[in-house]
Amino acid sequence: MKVHLSHGARDRRVATLVAESLTKSGLEVSTATREDTSELEANPRAADAYVFLVSADGFGPWMQFELGVALAARARVVTLLLPGVREAELPKQVRDHLMVDARESLERAVELVQANLRGTQPTGATGGSTPPPKADSRFVVDWREDLCVIHIRGEFDTFYCPQLQELADQALNQDVCHIVLEMRMTKFINSTALGAILKVHKMCRARGGDLVIAQPSNFTKDVVYKVGIDKIVQVFESLAEAEAFLAHGRPSQPQGDEGGMVFAVGPQARELRERADILNVDQNGVRFAVARDATAIDVGAQITAKLTIPLIKKQAFDVEAVVAKVQPSDNGGRVVEARWARIDDGDRMALAQFADDMEFLRRQLPS
């Protein structure tokens, strides 16, 4: 695996130590100076993973550039928190991925990073009923002889996907090929987490086992059925039903809108009264449908809008866009395509990730 190491100028000594340790573990490590951006720009996928060292100096412009490259390439992102770092000031895109605390022991932190990148357990990690070290108790695991029940609490988003993967790897390494995701207390789940569930489901099925969902919360159930995950992953109303299903060793069988927006025509409009259904959205723009009685919208018009996409975040996206195309719809309304004229950089990256995740999910679903 090729790993790119990103760090600030004052952390060069620590970066050297980390690079040496990662190299000894068999990883191919590279760094780049501020002046040498050509390789990253020409071939952003040259690295499989990006490791960021963040200290009291924070997340500088050069590191932000490399973060943008990593996210655009959909590479794995891991951050090492060095002494003096202020987590609350880190970019949201960093906090959405795996962060490893190196403030007490750099050696132990690097060992955890190596394990995460290589898909192995850290030295000293035990099997049986003891899972690998976790950032918090969001994942509570109940290990059975031939079954692993993972209780997911709170928000299950991009940051916690590596933890699900680690637990699945540990279960499969012990020949436990049946996994139940008990999601009664899951308050939020995003598109990246759905992709992680599908990936683990495929791993279990390849080993003759299965992954099912039990007791999904109302939010989780709504997302799972709207996206169509239930066509691949069996969903049960109770944990007992899920366990009984897996006890009989039967494979999962299929059971039989991306969001909304309010807007107004005109730049910086304050009263957003028009409503629309989002048909497609990505980092470049949005395609939406409006009713027949909506205000007339012409090509070239500028609109101010708030987009609500629960799979990405709870808060609305505040954007402005220019209408590029208007077509009549079958129900007498109109389908409008618009390109972003103003959008936050972080929101643009989040929409790019969302579009990629949704495309991945569509490829996994039966036609």
Coordinates of C-alpha atoms in Angstrom, one line a residue:
M1 CA 0.0 0.0 0.0
K2 CA 1.2 3.5 -0.9
V3 CA 0.9 6.1 1.9
H4 CA 1.3 9.8 1.6
L5 CA 2.4 11.6 4.8
S6 CA 1.3 15.2 5.3
H7 CA 2.7 17.4 8.0
G8 CA 3.6 21.0 9.0
A9 CA 7.1 22.4 8.7
R10 CA 7.7 22.2 12.5
D11 CA 6.7 18.6 12.7
R12 CA 9.4 17.3 10.3
R13 CA 11.2 15.4 13.0
V14 CA 8.1 13.5 14.1
A15 CA 7.2 12.9 10.5
T16 CA 10.5 11.3 9.9
L17 CA 10.0 8.9 12.9
V18 CA 6.5 8.1 11.7
A19 CA 7.7 7.5 8.1
E20 CA 10.4 5.2 9.3
S21 CA 8.0 3.2 11.4
L22 CA 5.4 2.9 8.6
T23 CA 8.1 1.9 6.1
K24 CA 9.4 -0.8 8.4
S25 CA 5.9 -2.3 8.5
G26 CA 6.0 -2.8 4.8
L27 CA 4.2 0.4 3.7
E28 CA 5.5 2.6 0.9
V29 CA 5.6 6.1 2.3
S30 CA 6.0 9.4 0.4
T31 CA 5.9 13.1 1.3
A32 CA 5.9 16.2 -0.8
T33 CA 7.1 19.8 -0.1
R34 CA 5.0 22.9 -0.7
E35 CA 6.9 23.6 -3.8
D36 CA 6.5 20.1 -5.3
T37 CA 2.8 19.7 -6.1
S38 CA 3.2 18.4 -9.6
E39 CA 3.1 14.7 -8.7
L40 CA 0.0 15.0 -6.5
E41 CA -1.8 17.2 -9.0
A42 CA -0.9 15.0 -12.0
N43 CA -1.7 11.7 -10.2
P44 CA -3.8 12.2 -7.1
R45 CA -4.5 8.4 -6.9
A46 CA -0.8 7.7 -6.6
A47 CA -1.4 7.2 -2.8
D48 CA -3.9 4.7 -1.4
A49 CA -4.0 6.4 1.9
Y50 CA -3.1 9.9 3.4
V51 CA -1.8 10.2 6.9
F52 CA -2.0 13.7 8.4
L53 CA 0.2 14.8 11.4
V54 CA -1.5 17.6 13.2
S55 CA 0.0 19.5 16.2
A56 CA -0.5 22.9 17.9
D57 CA 0.2 24.6 14.5
G58 CA -3.1 23.3 13.3
F59 CA -4.2 22.3 9.8
G60 CA -2.3 24.7 7.5
P61 CA -3.0 25.7 3.9
W62 CA -0.6 23.1 2.5
M63 CA -2.2 20.3 4.4
Q64 CA -5.6 21.5 3.4
F65 CA -4.5 21.2 -0.3
E66 CA -3.3 17.6 0.3
L67 CA -6.6 16.9 2.1
G68 CA -8.5 18.1 -1.0
V69 CA -6.4 15.8 -3.1
A70 CA -7.1 12.8 -0.8
L71 CA -10.8 13.4 -0.8
A72 CA -11.0 13.9 -4.5
A73 CA -9.2 10.6 -5.0
R74 CA -11.4 8.9 -2.4
A75 CA -8.3 7.7 -0.6
R76 CA -8.3 6.5 3.0
V77 CA -7.7 9.4 5.4
V78 CA -6.1 9.0 8.9
T79 CA -5.1 11.8 11.2
L80 CA -2.5 11.5 14.0
L81 CA -3.3 14.0 16.8
L82 CA 0.0 15.3 18.2
P83 CA 0.5 17.3 21.5
G84 CA -1.1 20.7 21.5
V85 CA -3.7 20.0 18.8
R86 CA -7.1 21.5 19.2
E87 CA -9.6 19.0 17.7
A88 CA -12.5 21.4 17.6
E89 CA -10.5 23.6 15.1
L90 CA -9.8 20.8 12.7
P91 CA -11.7 20.8 9.4
K92 CA -14.9 18.8 9.4
Q93 CA -13.6 16.6 6.6
V94 CA -10.8 15.5 9.0
R95 CA -13.1 14.9 11.9
D96 CA -15.3 12.7 9.6
H97 CA -12.5 10.3 9.2
L98 CA -10.4 8.2 11.5
M99 CA -8.4 10.2 14.1
V100 CA -5.7 8.5 16.3
D101 CA -4.6 10.1 19.5
A102 CA -0.8 10.3 19.7
R103 CA -0.6 12.8 22.6
E104 CA 0.4 10.2 25.1
S105 CA 2.2 7.5 23.1
L106 CA 3.4 8.2 19.5
E107 CA 4.6 4.6 19.2
R108 CA 1.3 3.1 20.2
A109 CA -0.6 5.5 17.9
V110 CA 1.6 4.6 14.9
E111 CA 1.0 1.0 15.6
L112 CA -2.8 1.6 15.5
V113 CA -2.4 3.4 12.2
Q114 CA -0.4 0.6 10.7
A115 CA -3.1 -1.9 11.8
N116 CA -5.8 0.2 10.3
L117 CA -4.0 0.6 7.0
R118 CA -3.0 -3.0 6.7
G119 CA -6.3 -4.4 8.0
T120 CA -4.6 -6.3 10.9
Q121 CA -4.9 -6.2 14.6
P122 CA -2.4 -4.1 16.6
T123 CA 0.4 -6.0 18.4
G124 CA -1.0 -7.2 21.7
A125 CA -4.6 -7.1 20.6
T126 CA -6.4 -10.2 21.7
G127 CA -9.0 -12.3 20.0
G128 CA -12.0 -14.0 21.5
S129 CA -14.4 -11.6 23.3
T130 CA -12.1 -8.6 23.3
P131 CA -12.5 -6.3 20.3
P132 CA -9.6 -4.0 19.1
P133 CA -9.3 -0.6 20.8
K134 CA -12.0 1.8 19.9
A135 CA -12.4 5.6 20.0
D136 CA -15.6 5.3 22.0
S137 CA -18.4 2.9 23.0
R138 CA -20.5 3.7 19.9
F139 CA -20.1 0.1 18.9
V140 CA -21.0 -2.4 21.6
V141 CA -20.2 -5.9 20.6
D142 CA -21.8 -9.1 21.9
W143 CA -19.6 -12.1 20.8
R144 CA -21.3 -15.5 20.5
E145 CA -19.9 -18.8 19.4
D146 CA -21.0 -18.5 15.8
L147 CA -22.6 -15.0 15.8
C148 CA -21.4 -11.4 16.3
V149 CA -24.0 -8.8 17.4
I150 CA -22.9 -5.2 16.9
H151 CA -25.1 -2.6 18.7
I152 CA -24.6 0.8 17.0
R153 CA -25.4 3.8 19.1
G154 CA -25.7 7.5 18.2
E155 CA -24.5 8.7 14.8
F156 CA -23.0 6.2 12.3
D157 CA -21.2 8.3 9.7
T158 CA -17.9 8.3 7.7
F159 CA -15.7 8.6 10.8
Y160 CA -16.9 5.3 12.3
C161 CA -16.8 3.2 9.1
P162 CA -13.3 1.9 9.8
Q163 CA -14.5 0.6 13.2
L164 CA -17.2 -1.5 11.6
Q165 CA -14.6 -2.8 9.1
E166 CA -12.2 -3.7 12.0
L167 CA -14.9 -5.6 13.9
A168 CA -16.0 -7.5 10.7
D169 CA -12.4 -8.4 10.0
Q170 CA -11.9 -9.7 13.6
A171 CA -15.1 -11.7 13.4
L172 CA -14.2 -13.3 10.0
N173 CA -10.7 -14.0 11.2
Q174 CA -12.3 -16.1 14.0
D175 CA -14.6 -17.9 11.5
V176 CA -17.6 -16.0 12.9
C177 CA -19.4 -15.3 9.6
H178 CA -22.8 -14.2 10.8
I179 CA -23.2 -10.5 11.9
V180 CA -26.2 -8.7 13.2
L181 CA -26.2 -4.9 13.2
E182 CA -28.6 -3.9 16.1
M183 CA -29.6 -0.3 15.2
R184 CA -32.3 0.5 17.7
M185 CA -30.3 3.5 19.1
T186 CA -28.8 4.6 15.8
K187 CA -29.8 8.3 15.5
F188 CA -28.2 9.0 12.1
I189 CA -26.6 7.1 9.2
N190 CA -25.0 8.6 6.1
S191 CA -24.4 7.2 2.6
T192 CA -20.7 6.2 3.3
A193 CA -21.9 4.1 6.3
L194 CA -24.5 2.4 4.0
G195 CA -21.7 1.6 1.6
A196 CA -19.7 0.1 4.5
I197 CA -22.6 -2.1 5.5
L198 CA -22.9 -3.4 1.9
K199 CA -19.2 -4.1 1.8
V200 CA -19.2 -6.1 5.1
H201 CA -22.4 -7.9 3.9
K202 CA -20.6 -9.0 0.7
M203 CA -17.6 -10.2 2.8
C204 CA -19.9 -12.3 5.1
R205 CA -21.7 -13.8 2.1
A206 CA -18.4 -14.7 0.5
R207 CA -17.5 -16.8 3.6
G208 CA -20.9 -18.6 3.6
G209 CA -22.4 -16.3 6.3
D210 CA -24.6 -13.3 6.3
L211 CA -25.1 -9.8 7.7
V212 CA -28.6 -8.6 8.7
I213 CA -30.0 -5.5 10.4
A214 CA -32.2 -5.8 13.5
Q215 CA -34.4 -3.2 15.3
P216 CA -33.6 -0.2 13.1
S217 CA -34.5 3.2 14.5
N218 CA -37.2 5.1 12.6
F219 CA -34.5 7.3 10.9
T220 CA -32.4 4.2 9.9
K221 CA -35.4 2.3 8.7
D222 CA -36.5 5.3 6.5
V223 CA -33.1 5.6 4.9
V224 CA -32.6 1.9 4.4
Y225 CA -35.9 1.5 2.6
K226 CA -35.7 4.7 0.6
V227 CA -32.2 3.9 -0.7
G228 CA -33.2 0.2 -1.3
I229 CA -30.6 -1.4 1.0
D230 CA -33.3 -3.8 2.1
K231 CA -33.2 -5.4 -1.4
I232 CA -29.8 -6.7 -0.4
V233 CA -29.6 -6.8 3.4
Q234 CA -32.4 -8.5 5.3
V235 CA -34.1 -6.2 7.9
F236 CA -35.8 -7.6 11.1
E237 CA -38.0 -5.8 13.6
S238 CA -36.4 -7.6 16.5
L239 CA -33.1 -9.0 17.5
A240 CA -34.7 -12.4 18.3
E241 CA -36.0 -12.7 14.7
A242 CA -32.6 -11.8 13.3
E243 CA -30.9 -14.4 15.4
A244 CA -33.5 -17.1 14.6
F245 CA -33.0 -16.4 10.9
L246 CA -29.3 -16.8 11.0
A247 CA -29.5 -19.9 13.2
H248 CA -31.2 -21.7 10.4
G249 CA -28.4 -20.7 8.1
R250 CA -30.6 -19.3 5.3
P251 CA -29.0 -16.7 2.9
S252 CA -30.6 -13.3 2.7
Q253 CA -33.2 -12.9 0.0
P254 CA -34.3 -9.5 -1.4
Q255 CA -37.5 -8.1 0.1
G256 CA -39.8 -6.5 -1.7
D257 CA -35.3 11.1 -3.5
E258 CA -32.4 12.1 -2.4
G259 CA -33.8 15.2 -0.6
G260 CA -35.8 18.4 -0.9
M261 CA -35.1 22.1 -1.3
V262 CA -36.7 25.5 -0.9
F263 CA -35.7 28.4 -3.2
A264 CA -36.4 31.7 -4.6
V265 CA -35.5 33.2 -8.0
G266 CA -32.9 36.0 -7.6
P267 CA -29.5 36.3 -5.9
Q268 CA -29.3 36.6 -2.1
A269 CA -33.1 36.2 -1.8
R270 CA -34.3 36.1 1.8
E271 CA -37.8 34.6 1.5
L272 CA -37.5 31.1 0.1
R273 CA -41.0 30.0 -0.6
E274 CA -40.8 27.8 -3.6
R275 CA -40.5 24.0 -2.9
A276 CA -38.8 21.4 -5.1
D277 CA -37.8 17.7 -5.0
I278 CA -34.1 17.0 -5.6
L279 CA -33.6 14.5 -8.4
N280 CA -29.8 14.5 -8.5
V281 CA -27.1 16.5 -6.8
D282 CA -23.3 16.6 -6.8
Q283 CA -20.3 19.0 -6.5
N284 CA -21.2 20.7 -9.8
G285 CA -24.9 21.4 -9.3
V286 CA -28.4 20.2 -8.7
R287 CA -31.3 18.8 -10.8
F288 CA -34.7 19.3 -9.3
A289 CA -38.4 19.1 -10.1
V290 CA -41.0 21.8 -9.4
A291 CA -44.8 21.8 -9.6
R292 CA -46.8 23.3 -12.4
D293 CA -47.8 26.3 -10.4
A294 CA -44.3 27.3 -9.4
T295 CA -42.8 30.6 -10.3
A296 CA -41.5 30.7 -13.9
I297 CA -37.8 29.9 -14.1
D298 CA -35.8 30.7 -17.2
V299 CA -32.3 29.6 -18.4
G300 CA -29.7 32.0 -17.0
A301 CA -31.8 32.9 -13.9
Q302 CA -30.0 32.9 -10.6
I303 CA -31.6 31.2 -7.6
T304 CA -31.0 31.2 -3.9
A305 CA -31.7 27.9 -2.2
K306 CA -31.5 25.7 0.9
L307 CA -31.0 22.0 0.3
T308 CA -32.0 19.4 2.8
I309 CA -30.2 16.1 2.3
P310 CA -30.4 14.0 5.6
L311 CA -27.9 11.4 4.3
I312 CA -25.1 14.1 4.4
K313 CA -25.9 16.3 7.3
K314 CA -28.7 17.6 9.5
Q315 CA -28.3 21.2 8.6
A316 CA -29.4 22.7 5.3
F317 CA -26.9 23.6 2.5
D318 CA -27.1 27.3 1.7
V319 CA -26.3 27.8 -2.0
E320 CA -26.8 30.0 -5.0
A321 CA -27.0 28.5 -8.5
V322 CA -27.5 29.6 -12.2
V323 CA -30.2 27.8 -14.2
A324 CA -28.6 25.9 -17.1
K325 CA -31.6 23.9 -18.5
V326 CA -35.4 23.8 -18.0
Q327 CA -37.6 20.9 -19.4
P328 CA -41.3 20.1 -19.0
S329 CA -42.1 17.1 -16.8
D330 CA -44.7 14.3 -17.2
N331 CA -46.9 15.8 -14.5
G332 CA -47.1 19.2 -16.0
G333 CA -44.3 20.7 -13.9
R334 CA -40.7 21.4 -14.8
V335 CA -37.3 19.7 -14.3
V336 CA -34.6 22.2 -13.8
E337 CA -30.8 21.8 -14.0
A338 CA -28.7 24.5 -12.2
R339 CA -24.9 24.9 -11.7
W340 CA -23.5 26.2 -8.4
A341 CA -22.6 29.9 -8.4
R342 CA -21.9 30.0 -4.7
I343 CA -21.2 27.1 -2.4
D344 CA -19.0 26.4 0.6
D345 CA -15.9 24.4 -0.2
G346 CA -16.6 21.9 2.5
D347 CA -20.2 21.5 1.3
R348 CA -18.9 21.0 -2.3
M349 CA -16.6 18.2 -1.1
A350 CA -19.4 16.6 0.9
L351 CA -21.7 16.6 -2.1
A352 CA -18.9 15.0 -4.2
Q353 CA -18.5 12.3 -1.6
F354 CA -22.3 11.8 -1.5
A355 CA -22.6 11.5 -5.3
D356 CA -19.8 8.9 -5.3
D357 CA -21.4 7.0 -2.5
M358 CA -24.8 7.0 -4.1
E359 CA -23.4 5.7 -7.4
F360 CA -21.6 2.9 -5.5
L361 CA -24.9 2.0 -3.8
R362 CA -26.8 2.0 -7.1
R363 CA -24.3 -0.4 -8.6
Q364 CA -24.8 -2.8 -5.7
L365 CA -28.6 -2.8 -5.9
P366 CA -30.4 -5.2 -8.2
S367 CA -31.6 -3.5 -11.4

